[in-house]
Tab-separated table of C-alpha atoms and ligand atoms in Angstrom:
chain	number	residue	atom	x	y	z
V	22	UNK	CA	7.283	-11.329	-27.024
V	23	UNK	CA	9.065	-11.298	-23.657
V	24	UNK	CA	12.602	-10.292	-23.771
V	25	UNK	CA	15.183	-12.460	-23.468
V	26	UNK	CA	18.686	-13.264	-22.194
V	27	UNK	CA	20.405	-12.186	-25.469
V	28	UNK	CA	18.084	-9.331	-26.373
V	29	UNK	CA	19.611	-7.976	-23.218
V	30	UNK	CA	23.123	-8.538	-24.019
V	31	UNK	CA	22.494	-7.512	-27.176
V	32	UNK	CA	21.039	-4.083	-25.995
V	33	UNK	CA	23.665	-3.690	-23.428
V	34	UNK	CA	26.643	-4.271	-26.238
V	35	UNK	CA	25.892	-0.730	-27.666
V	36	UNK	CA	26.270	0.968	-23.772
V	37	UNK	CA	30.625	1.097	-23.173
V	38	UNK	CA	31.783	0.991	-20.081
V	39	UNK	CA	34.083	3.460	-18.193
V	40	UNK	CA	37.408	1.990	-20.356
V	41	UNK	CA	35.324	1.968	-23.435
V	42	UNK	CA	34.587	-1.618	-23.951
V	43	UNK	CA	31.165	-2.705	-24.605
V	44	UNK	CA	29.323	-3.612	-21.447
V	45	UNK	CA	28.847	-7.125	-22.069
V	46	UNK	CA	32.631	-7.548	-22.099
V	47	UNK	CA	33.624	-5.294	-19.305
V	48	UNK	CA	33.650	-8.459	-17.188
V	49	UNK	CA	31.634	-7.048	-14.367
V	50	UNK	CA	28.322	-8.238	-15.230
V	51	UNK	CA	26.858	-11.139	-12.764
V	52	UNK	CA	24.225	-13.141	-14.315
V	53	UNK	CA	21.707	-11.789	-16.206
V	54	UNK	CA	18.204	-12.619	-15.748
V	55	UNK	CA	15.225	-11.856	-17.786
V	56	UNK	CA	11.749	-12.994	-16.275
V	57	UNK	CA	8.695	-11.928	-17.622
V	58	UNK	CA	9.262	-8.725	-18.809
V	59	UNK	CA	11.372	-8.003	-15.646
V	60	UNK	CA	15.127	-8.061	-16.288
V	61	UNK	CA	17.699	-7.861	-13.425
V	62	UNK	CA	21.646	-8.326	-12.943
V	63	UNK	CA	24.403	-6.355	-10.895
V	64	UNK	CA	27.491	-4.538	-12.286
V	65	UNK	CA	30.180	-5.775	-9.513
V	66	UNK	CA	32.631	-2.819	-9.544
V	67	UNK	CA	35.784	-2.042	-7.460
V	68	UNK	CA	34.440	0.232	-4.959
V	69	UNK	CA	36.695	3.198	-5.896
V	70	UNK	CA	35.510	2.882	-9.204
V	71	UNK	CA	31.488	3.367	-8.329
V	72	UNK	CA	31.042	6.865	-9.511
V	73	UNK	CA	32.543	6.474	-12.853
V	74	UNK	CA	29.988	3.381	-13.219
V	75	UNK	CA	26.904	5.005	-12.163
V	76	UNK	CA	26.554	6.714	-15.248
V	77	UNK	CA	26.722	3.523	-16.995
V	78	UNK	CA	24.501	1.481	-14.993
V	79	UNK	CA	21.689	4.795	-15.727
V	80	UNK	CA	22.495	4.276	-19.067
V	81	UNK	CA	22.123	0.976	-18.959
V	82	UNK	CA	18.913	1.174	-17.221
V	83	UNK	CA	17.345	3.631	-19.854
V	84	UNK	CA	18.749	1.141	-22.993
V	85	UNK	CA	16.880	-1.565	-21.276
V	86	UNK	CA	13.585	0.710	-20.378
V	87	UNK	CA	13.154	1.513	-24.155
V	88	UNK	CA	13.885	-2.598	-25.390
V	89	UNK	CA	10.296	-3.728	-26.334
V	90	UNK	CA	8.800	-6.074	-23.984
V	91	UNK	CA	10.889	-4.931	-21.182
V	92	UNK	CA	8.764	-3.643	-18.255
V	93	UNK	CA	10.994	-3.221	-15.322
V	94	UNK	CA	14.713	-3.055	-14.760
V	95	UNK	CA	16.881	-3.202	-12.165
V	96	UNK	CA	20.551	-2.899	-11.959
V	97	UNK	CA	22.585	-3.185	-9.070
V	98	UNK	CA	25.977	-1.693	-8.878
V	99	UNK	CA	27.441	-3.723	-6.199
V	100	UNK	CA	31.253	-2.482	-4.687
V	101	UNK	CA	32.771	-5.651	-5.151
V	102	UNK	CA	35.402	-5.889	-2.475
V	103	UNK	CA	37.614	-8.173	-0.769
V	104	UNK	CA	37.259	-8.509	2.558
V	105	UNK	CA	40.081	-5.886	4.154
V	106	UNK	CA	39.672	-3.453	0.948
V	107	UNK	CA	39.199	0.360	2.190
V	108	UNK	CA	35.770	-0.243	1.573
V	109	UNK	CA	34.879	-3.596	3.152
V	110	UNK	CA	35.638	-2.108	6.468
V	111	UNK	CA	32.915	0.003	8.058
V	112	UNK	CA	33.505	3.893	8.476
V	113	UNK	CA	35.558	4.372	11.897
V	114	UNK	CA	32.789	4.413	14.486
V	115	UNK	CA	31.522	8.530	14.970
V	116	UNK	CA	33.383	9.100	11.415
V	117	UNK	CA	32.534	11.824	9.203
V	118	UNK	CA	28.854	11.424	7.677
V	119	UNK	CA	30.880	12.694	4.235
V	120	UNK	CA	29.196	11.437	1.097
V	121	UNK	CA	31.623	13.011	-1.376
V	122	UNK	CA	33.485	10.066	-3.050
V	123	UNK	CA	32.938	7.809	-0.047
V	124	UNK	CA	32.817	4.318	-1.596
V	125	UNK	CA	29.586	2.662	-1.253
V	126	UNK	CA	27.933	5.452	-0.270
V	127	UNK	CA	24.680	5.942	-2.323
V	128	UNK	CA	25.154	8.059	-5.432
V	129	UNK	CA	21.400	8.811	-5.970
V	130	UNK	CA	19.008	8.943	-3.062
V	131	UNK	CA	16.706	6.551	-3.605
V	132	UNK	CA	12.843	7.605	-4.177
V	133	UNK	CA	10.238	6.885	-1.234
V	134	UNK	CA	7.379	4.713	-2.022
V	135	UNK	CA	4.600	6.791	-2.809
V	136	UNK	CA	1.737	6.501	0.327
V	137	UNK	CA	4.694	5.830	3.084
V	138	UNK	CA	5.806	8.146	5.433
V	139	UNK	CA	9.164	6.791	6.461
V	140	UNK	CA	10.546	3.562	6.324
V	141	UNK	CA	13.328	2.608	9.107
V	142	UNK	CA	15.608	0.159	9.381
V	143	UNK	CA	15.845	-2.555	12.515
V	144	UNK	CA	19.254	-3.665	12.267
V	145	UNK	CA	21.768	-5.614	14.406
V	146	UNK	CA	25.727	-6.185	14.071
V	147	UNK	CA	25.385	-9.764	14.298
V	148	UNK	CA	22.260	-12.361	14.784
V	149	UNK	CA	20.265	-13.620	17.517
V	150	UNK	CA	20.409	-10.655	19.494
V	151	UNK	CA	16.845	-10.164	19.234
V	152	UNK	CA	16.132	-7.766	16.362
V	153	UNK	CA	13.486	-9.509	14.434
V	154	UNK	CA	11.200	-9.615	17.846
V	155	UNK	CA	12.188	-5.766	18.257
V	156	UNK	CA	11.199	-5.388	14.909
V	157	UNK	CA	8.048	-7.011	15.291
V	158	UNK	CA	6.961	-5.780	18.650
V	159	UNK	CA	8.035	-1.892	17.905
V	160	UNK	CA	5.629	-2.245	15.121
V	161	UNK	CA	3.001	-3.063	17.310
V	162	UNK	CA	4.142	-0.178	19.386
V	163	UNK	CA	3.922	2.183	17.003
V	164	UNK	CA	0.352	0.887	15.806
V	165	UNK	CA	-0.813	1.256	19.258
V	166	UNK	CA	0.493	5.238	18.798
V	167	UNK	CA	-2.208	5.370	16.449
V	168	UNK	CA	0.370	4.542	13.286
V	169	UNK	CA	-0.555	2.717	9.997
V	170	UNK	CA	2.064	0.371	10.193
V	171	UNK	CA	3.535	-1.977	7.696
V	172	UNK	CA	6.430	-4.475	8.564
V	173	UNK	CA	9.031	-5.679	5.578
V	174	UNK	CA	11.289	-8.581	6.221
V	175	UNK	CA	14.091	-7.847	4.635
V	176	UNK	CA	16.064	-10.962	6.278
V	177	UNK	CA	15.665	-12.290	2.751
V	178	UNK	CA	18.226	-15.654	4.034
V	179	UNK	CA	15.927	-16.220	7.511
V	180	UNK	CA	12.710	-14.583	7.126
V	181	UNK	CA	10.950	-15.059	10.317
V	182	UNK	CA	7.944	-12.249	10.322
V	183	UNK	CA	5.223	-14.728	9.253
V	184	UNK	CA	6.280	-16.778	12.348
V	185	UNK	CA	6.481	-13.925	14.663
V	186	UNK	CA	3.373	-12.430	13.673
V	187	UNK	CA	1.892	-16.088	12.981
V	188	UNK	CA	0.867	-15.468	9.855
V	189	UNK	CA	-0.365	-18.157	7.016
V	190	UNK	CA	-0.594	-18.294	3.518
V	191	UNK	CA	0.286	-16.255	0.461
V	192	UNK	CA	-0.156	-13.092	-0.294
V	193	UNK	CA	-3.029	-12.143	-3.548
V	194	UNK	CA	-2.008	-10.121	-6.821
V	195	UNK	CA	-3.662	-7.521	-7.660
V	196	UNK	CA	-3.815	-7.241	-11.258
V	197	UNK	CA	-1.338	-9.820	-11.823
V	198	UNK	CA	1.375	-7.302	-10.688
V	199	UNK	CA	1.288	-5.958	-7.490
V	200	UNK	CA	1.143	-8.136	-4.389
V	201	UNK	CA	-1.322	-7.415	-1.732
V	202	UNK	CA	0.233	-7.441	1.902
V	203	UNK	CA	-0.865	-9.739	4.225
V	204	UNK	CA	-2.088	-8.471	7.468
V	205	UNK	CA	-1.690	-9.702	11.302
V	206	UNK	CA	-2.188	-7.987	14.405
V	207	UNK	CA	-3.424	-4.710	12.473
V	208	UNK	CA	0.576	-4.782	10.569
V	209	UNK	CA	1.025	-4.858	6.777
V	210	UNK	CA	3.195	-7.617	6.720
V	211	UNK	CA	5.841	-8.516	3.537
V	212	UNK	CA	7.940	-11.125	3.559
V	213	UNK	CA	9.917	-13.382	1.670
V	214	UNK	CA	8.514	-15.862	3.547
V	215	UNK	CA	4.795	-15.865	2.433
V	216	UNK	CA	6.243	-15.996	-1.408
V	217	UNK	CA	8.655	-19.425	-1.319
V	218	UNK	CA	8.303	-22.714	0.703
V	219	UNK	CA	9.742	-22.559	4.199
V	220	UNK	CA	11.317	-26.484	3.232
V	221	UNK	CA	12.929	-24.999	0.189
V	222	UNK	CA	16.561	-23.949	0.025
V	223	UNK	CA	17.446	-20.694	-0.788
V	224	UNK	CA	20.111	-19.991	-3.324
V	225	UNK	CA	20.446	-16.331	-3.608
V	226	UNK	CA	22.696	-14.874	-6.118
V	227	UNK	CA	23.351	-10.586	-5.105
V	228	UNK	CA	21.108	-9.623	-8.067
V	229	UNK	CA	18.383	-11.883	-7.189
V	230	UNK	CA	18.348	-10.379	-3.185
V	231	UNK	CA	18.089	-6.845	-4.829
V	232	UNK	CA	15.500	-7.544	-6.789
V	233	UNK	CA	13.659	-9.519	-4.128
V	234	UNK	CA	13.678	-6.461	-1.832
V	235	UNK	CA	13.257	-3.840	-4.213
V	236	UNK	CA	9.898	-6.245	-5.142
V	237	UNK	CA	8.487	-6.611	-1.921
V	238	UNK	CA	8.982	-2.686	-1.323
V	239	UNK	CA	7.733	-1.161	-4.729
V	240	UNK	CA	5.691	-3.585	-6.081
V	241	UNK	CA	3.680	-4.315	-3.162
V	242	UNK	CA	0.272	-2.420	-2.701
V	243	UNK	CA	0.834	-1.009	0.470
V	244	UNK	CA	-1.431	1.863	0.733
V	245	UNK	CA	-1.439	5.028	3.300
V	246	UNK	CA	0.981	4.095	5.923
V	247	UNK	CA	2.670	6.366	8.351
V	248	UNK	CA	5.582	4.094	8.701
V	249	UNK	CA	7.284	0.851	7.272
V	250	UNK	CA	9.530	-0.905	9.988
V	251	UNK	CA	12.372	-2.938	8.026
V	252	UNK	CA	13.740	-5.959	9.641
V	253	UNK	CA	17.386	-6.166	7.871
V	254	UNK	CA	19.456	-9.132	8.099
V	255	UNK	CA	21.731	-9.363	10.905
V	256	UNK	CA	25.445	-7.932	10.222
V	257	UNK	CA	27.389	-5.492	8.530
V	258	UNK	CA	28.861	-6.978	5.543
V	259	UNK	CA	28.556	-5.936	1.557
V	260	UNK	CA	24.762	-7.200	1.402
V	261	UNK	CA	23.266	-5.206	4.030
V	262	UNK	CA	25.075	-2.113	2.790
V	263	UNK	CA	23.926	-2.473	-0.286
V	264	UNK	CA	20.418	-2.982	1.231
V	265	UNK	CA	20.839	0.190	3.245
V	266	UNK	CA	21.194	1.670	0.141
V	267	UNK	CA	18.284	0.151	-1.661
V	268	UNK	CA	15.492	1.405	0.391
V	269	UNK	CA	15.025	5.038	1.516
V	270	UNK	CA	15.238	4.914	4.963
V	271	UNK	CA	14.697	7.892	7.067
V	272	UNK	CA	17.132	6.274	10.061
V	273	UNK	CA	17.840	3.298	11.326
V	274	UNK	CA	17.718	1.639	14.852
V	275	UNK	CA	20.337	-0.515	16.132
V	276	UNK	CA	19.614	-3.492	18.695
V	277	UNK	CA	22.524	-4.760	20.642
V	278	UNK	CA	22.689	-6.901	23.553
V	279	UNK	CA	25.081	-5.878	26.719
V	280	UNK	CA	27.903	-8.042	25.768
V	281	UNK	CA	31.148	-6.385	24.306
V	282	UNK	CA	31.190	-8.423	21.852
V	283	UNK	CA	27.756	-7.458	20.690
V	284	UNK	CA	28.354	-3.792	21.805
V	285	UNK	CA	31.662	-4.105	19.241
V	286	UNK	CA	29.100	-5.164	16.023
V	287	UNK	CA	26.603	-2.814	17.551
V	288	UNK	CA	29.337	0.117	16.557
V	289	UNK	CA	29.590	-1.904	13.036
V	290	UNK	CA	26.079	-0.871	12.373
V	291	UNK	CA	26.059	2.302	13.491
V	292	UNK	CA	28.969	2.807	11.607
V	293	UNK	CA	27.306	1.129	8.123
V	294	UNK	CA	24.347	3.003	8.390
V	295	UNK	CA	26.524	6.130	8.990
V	296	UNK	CA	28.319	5.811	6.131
V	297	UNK	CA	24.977	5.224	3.235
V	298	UNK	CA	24.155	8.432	6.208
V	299	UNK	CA	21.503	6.851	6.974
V	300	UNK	CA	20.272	8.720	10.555
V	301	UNK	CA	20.766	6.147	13.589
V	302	UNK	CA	17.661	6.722	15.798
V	303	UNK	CA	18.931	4.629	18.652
V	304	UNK	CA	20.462	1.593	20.077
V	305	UNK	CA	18.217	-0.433	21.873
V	306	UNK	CA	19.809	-3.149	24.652
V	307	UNK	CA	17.472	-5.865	24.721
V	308	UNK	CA	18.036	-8.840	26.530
V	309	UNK	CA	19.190	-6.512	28.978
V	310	UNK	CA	18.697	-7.971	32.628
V	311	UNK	CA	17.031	-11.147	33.482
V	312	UNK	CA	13.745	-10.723	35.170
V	313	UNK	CA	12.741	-13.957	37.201
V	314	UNK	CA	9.186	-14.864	36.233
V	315	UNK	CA	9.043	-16.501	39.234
V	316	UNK	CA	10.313	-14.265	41.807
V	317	UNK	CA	10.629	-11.086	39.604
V	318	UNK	CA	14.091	-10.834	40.901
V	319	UNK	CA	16.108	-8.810	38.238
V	320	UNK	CA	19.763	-10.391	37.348
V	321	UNK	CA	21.955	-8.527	35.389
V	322	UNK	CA	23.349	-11.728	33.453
V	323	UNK	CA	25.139	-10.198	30.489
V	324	UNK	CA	26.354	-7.288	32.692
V	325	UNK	CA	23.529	-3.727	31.848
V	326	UNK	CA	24.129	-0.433	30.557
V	327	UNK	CA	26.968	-1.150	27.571
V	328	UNK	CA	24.374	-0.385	25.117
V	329	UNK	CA	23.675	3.011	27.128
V	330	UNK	CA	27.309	3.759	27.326
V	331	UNK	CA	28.179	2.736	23.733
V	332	UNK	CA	25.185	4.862	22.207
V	333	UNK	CA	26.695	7.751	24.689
V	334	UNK	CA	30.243	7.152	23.206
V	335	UNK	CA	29.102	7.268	19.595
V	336	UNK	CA	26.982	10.067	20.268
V	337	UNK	CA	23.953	8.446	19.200
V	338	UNK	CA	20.610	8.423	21.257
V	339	UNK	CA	19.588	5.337	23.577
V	340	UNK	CA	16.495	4.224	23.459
V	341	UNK	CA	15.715	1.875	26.196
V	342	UNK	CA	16.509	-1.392	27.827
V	343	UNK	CA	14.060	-4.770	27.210
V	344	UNK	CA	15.115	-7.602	29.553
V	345	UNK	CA	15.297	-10.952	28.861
V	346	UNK	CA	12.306	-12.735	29.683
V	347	UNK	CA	10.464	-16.104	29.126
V	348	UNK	CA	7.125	-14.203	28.404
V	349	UNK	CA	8.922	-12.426	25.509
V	350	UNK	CA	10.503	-15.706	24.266
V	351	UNK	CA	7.434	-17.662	24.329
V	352	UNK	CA	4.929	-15.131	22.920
V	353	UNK	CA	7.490	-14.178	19.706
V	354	UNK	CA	8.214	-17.639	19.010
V	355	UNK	CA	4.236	-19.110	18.998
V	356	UNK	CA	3.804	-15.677	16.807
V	357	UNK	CA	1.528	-13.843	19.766
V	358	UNK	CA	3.892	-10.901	20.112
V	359	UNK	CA	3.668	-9.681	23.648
V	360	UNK	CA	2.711	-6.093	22.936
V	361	UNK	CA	-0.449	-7.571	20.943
V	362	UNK	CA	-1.269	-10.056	23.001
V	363	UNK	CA	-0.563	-8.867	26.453
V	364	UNK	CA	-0.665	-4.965	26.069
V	365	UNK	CA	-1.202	-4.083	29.031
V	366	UNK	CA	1.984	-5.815	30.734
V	367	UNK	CA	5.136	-4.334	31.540
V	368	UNK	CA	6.872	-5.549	28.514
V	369	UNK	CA	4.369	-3.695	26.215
V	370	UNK	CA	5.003	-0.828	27.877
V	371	UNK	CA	8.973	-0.907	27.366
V	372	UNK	CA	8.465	-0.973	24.037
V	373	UNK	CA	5.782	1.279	23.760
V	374	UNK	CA	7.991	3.939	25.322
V	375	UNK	CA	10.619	2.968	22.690
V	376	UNK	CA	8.047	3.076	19.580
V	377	UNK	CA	7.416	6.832	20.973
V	378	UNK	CA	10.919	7.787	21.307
V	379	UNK	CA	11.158	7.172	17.655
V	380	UNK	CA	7.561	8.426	17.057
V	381	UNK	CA	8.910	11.697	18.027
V	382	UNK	CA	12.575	11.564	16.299
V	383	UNK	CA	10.752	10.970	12.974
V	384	UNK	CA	8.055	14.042	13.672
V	385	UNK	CA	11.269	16.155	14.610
V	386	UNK	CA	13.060	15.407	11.764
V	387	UNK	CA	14.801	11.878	11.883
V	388	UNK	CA	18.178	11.760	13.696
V	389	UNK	CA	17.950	15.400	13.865
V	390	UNK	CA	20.312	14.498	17.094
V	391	UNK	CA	23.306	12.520	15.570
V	392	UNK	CA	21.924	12.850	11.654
V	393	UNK	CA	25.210	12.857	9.766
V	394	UNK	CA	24.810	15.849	7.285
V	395	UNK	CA	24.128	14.601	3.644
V	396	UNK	CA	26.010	15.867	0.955
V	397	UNK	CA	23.822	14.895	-2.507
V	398	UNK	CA	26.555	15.045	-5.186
V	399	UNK	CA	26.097	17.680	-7.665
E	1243	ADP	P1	17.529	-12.023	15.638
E	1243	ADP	O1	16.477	-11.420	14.762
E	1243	ADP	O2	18.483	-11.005	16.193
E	1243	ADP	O3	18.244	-13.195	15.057
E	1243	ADP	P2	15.320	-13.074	17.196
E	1243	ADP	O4	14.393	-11.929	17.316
E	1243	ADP	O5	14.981	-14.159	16.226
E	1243	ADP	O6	16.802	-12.569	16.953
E	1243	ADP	O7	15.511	-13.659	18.658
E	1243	ADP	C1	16.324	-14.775	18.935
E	1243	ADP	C2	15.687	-15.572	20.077
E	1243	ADP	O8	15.719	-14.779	21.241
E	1243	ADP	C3	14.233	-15.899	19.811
E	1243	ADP	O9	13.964	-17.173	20.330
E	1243	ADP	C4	13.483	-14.848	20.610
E	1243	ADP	O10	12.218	-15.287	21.057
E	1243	ADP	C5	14.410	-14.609	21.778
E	1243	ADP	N1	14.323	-13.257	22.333
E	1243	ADP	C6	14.460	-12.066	21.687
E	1243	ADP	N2	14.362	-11.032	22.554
E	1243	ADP	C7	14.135	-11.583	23.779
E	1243	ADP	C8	13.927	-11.054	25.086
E	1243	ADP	N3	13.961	-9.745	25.321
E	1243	ADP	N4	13.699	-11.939	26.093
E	1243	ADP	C9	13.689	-13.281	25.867
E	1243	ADP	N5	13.891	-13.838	24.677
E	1243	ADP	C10	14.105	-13.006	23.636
């Protein structure tokens, strides 16, 4: 018999929470959901209060685990926070990388995925900077390295990987269980995307994002892969942190454009990721100049160089500079990715040189650079 709602509740009546009172009527349960065998909800905390509820949640976890017909469980403990709480607002930028007691910082390091080398992070303060085709086209860059690459979309509201990479369809089960990637351009590709309609309205709930992203991580059959690039959603706020949090990432790679005001949520993400101390591998300014495709003239529309000077400033490495270009625009958007489909242009090349640059952070220990120590709580 698959478990149900109230088997759940009813198991999670005899687990008390930090003041004592039964779980169920702590009041910081979301909704509870119980699919198949898989149950899944969030405990939504005050963030000073996290480390007193991670015991509970484990004990929670393990109550669940041992309910008959369970097979997975995952419980979120999400830092609740209104915006302008101490821990809504990112670290201050080049902070200390201080676990101890910072709220929202991971209290257990998550486990890798068995067969993956490291997984990074893509990320960008705010959207439309470019970061999904970065994403896409440093995964090709790193395949052409010689990497097994795989590619998670992790922009769980605006998936766009099986448009960038053009890819169709939905992905097979193996076993009923585990989903089988799809592939494009030599990638192993997951994505939100391939699994619900494109025409069909998203209505995530916290709980539900988790568990999508913990799903197309774990429970996909990824095989050997040297590396799994993460395209995260644009921002900073509550759900990305939490997502930083989710996945093991070995570092994380920032793409800003030249603009202050995109240089200002650049220094929100480095600053997020610093403070789950996650490694920052680099800012990358794309968009950087505009290169005429007529002329080849270069413009420098958006000013150049803030992304150089703000990586300096925050004493993070830079990676390199992509300009804005039609060639780039067109190629993402149709899903040809320029580095696949025209590899032996200049614009493969740029981010070849950037794939490498992180290539070789990752062999010499990711971050090693800026890597905020990490302090694993006793
Ligand atoms: P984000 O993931 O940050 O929202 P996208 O990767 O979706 O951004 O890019 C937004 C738009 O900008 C897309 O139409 C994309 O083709 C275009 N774009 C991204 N980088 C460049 C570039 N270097 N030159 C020209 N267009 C670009």
């Amino acid at each position: 018999m698959p478990v149900t709602k109230q088997d759940v509740v009813d198991c999670l009546a005899k687990v008390p929470a930090p003041d004592g009172r039964p779980l169920p009527q702590s009041g910081a349960l979301s909704e509870i959901i119980a699919n198949d065998g898989k149950v899944f909800f969030s405990i939504g905390v005050d963030a000073a209060a996290v480390k007193s509820w991670e015991p509970v949640r484990q004990r929670a976890e393990a109550a669940l685990k041992a309910l008959p017909g369970v097979q997975s469980v995952m419980i979120a403990l999400t830092a609740e926070r209104t915006a302008g709480s101490a821990a809504a607002r990112p670290a201050a930028a080049g902070g200390h990388g201080h676990a101890h007691g910072a709220p929202g910082a991971g209290p257990k390091p998550q486990p890798g995925v068995p067969g993956v080398g490291a997984i990074i992070a893509v990320a960008s303060g705010k959207g439309g900077v470019g970061k999904s085709t970065t994403a896409v086209n440093l995964a090709l860059g790193l395949r052409d390295l010689g990497l097994r690459v795989g590619v998670l979309d992790a922009d769980i509201y605006g998936p766009s990987m099986p448009k960038l990479l053009g890819i169709h369809g939905k992905p097979e089960t193996i076993d009923g269980k585990r989903l089988k990637p799809m592939e494009g351009y030599g990638l192993k590709v997951m994505s939100i995307g391939f699994l619900v309609e494109e025409e069909t309205p998203m209505i995530w709930r916290g709980p539900m994002v988790m568990s999508a992203l913990t799903q197309m991580l774990r429970e996909v059959e990824w095989g050997t892969l040297d590396v799994i690039v993460v395209d995260m959603p644009p921002g900073t706020g509550d759900a990305q942190l939490t997502m930083a949090q989710q996945v093991p990432l070995r570092g994380a790679v920032i793409v800003s454009t030249p603009q202050d005001l995109a240089l200002i949520d650049a220094r929100r993400g480095v600053a997020m990721f610093k403070r789950v101390n996650v490694p920052i591998l680099g800012v990358i300014e794309n968009m950087s100049h505009f290169l005429c495709p007529h002329c080849g003239t270069r413009s420098d529309i958006f000013g150049h160089g803030g992304a150089r000077k703000e990586a300096d400033r925050l004493g993070v490495p830079f990676l390199g500079e992509i300009p804005l270009h039609m060639d780039i625009r067109e190629k993402s958007d149709a899903g040809l990715p320029v580095v696949a489909t025209e590899p032996d242009g200049p614009h493969a090349k740029i981010y070849r040189d950037i794939a490498a640059r992180i290539r070789d952070q990752l062999a010499g220990g990711a971050g090693s650079r800026a890597a905020p120590k990490i302090v694993i709580e006793a």
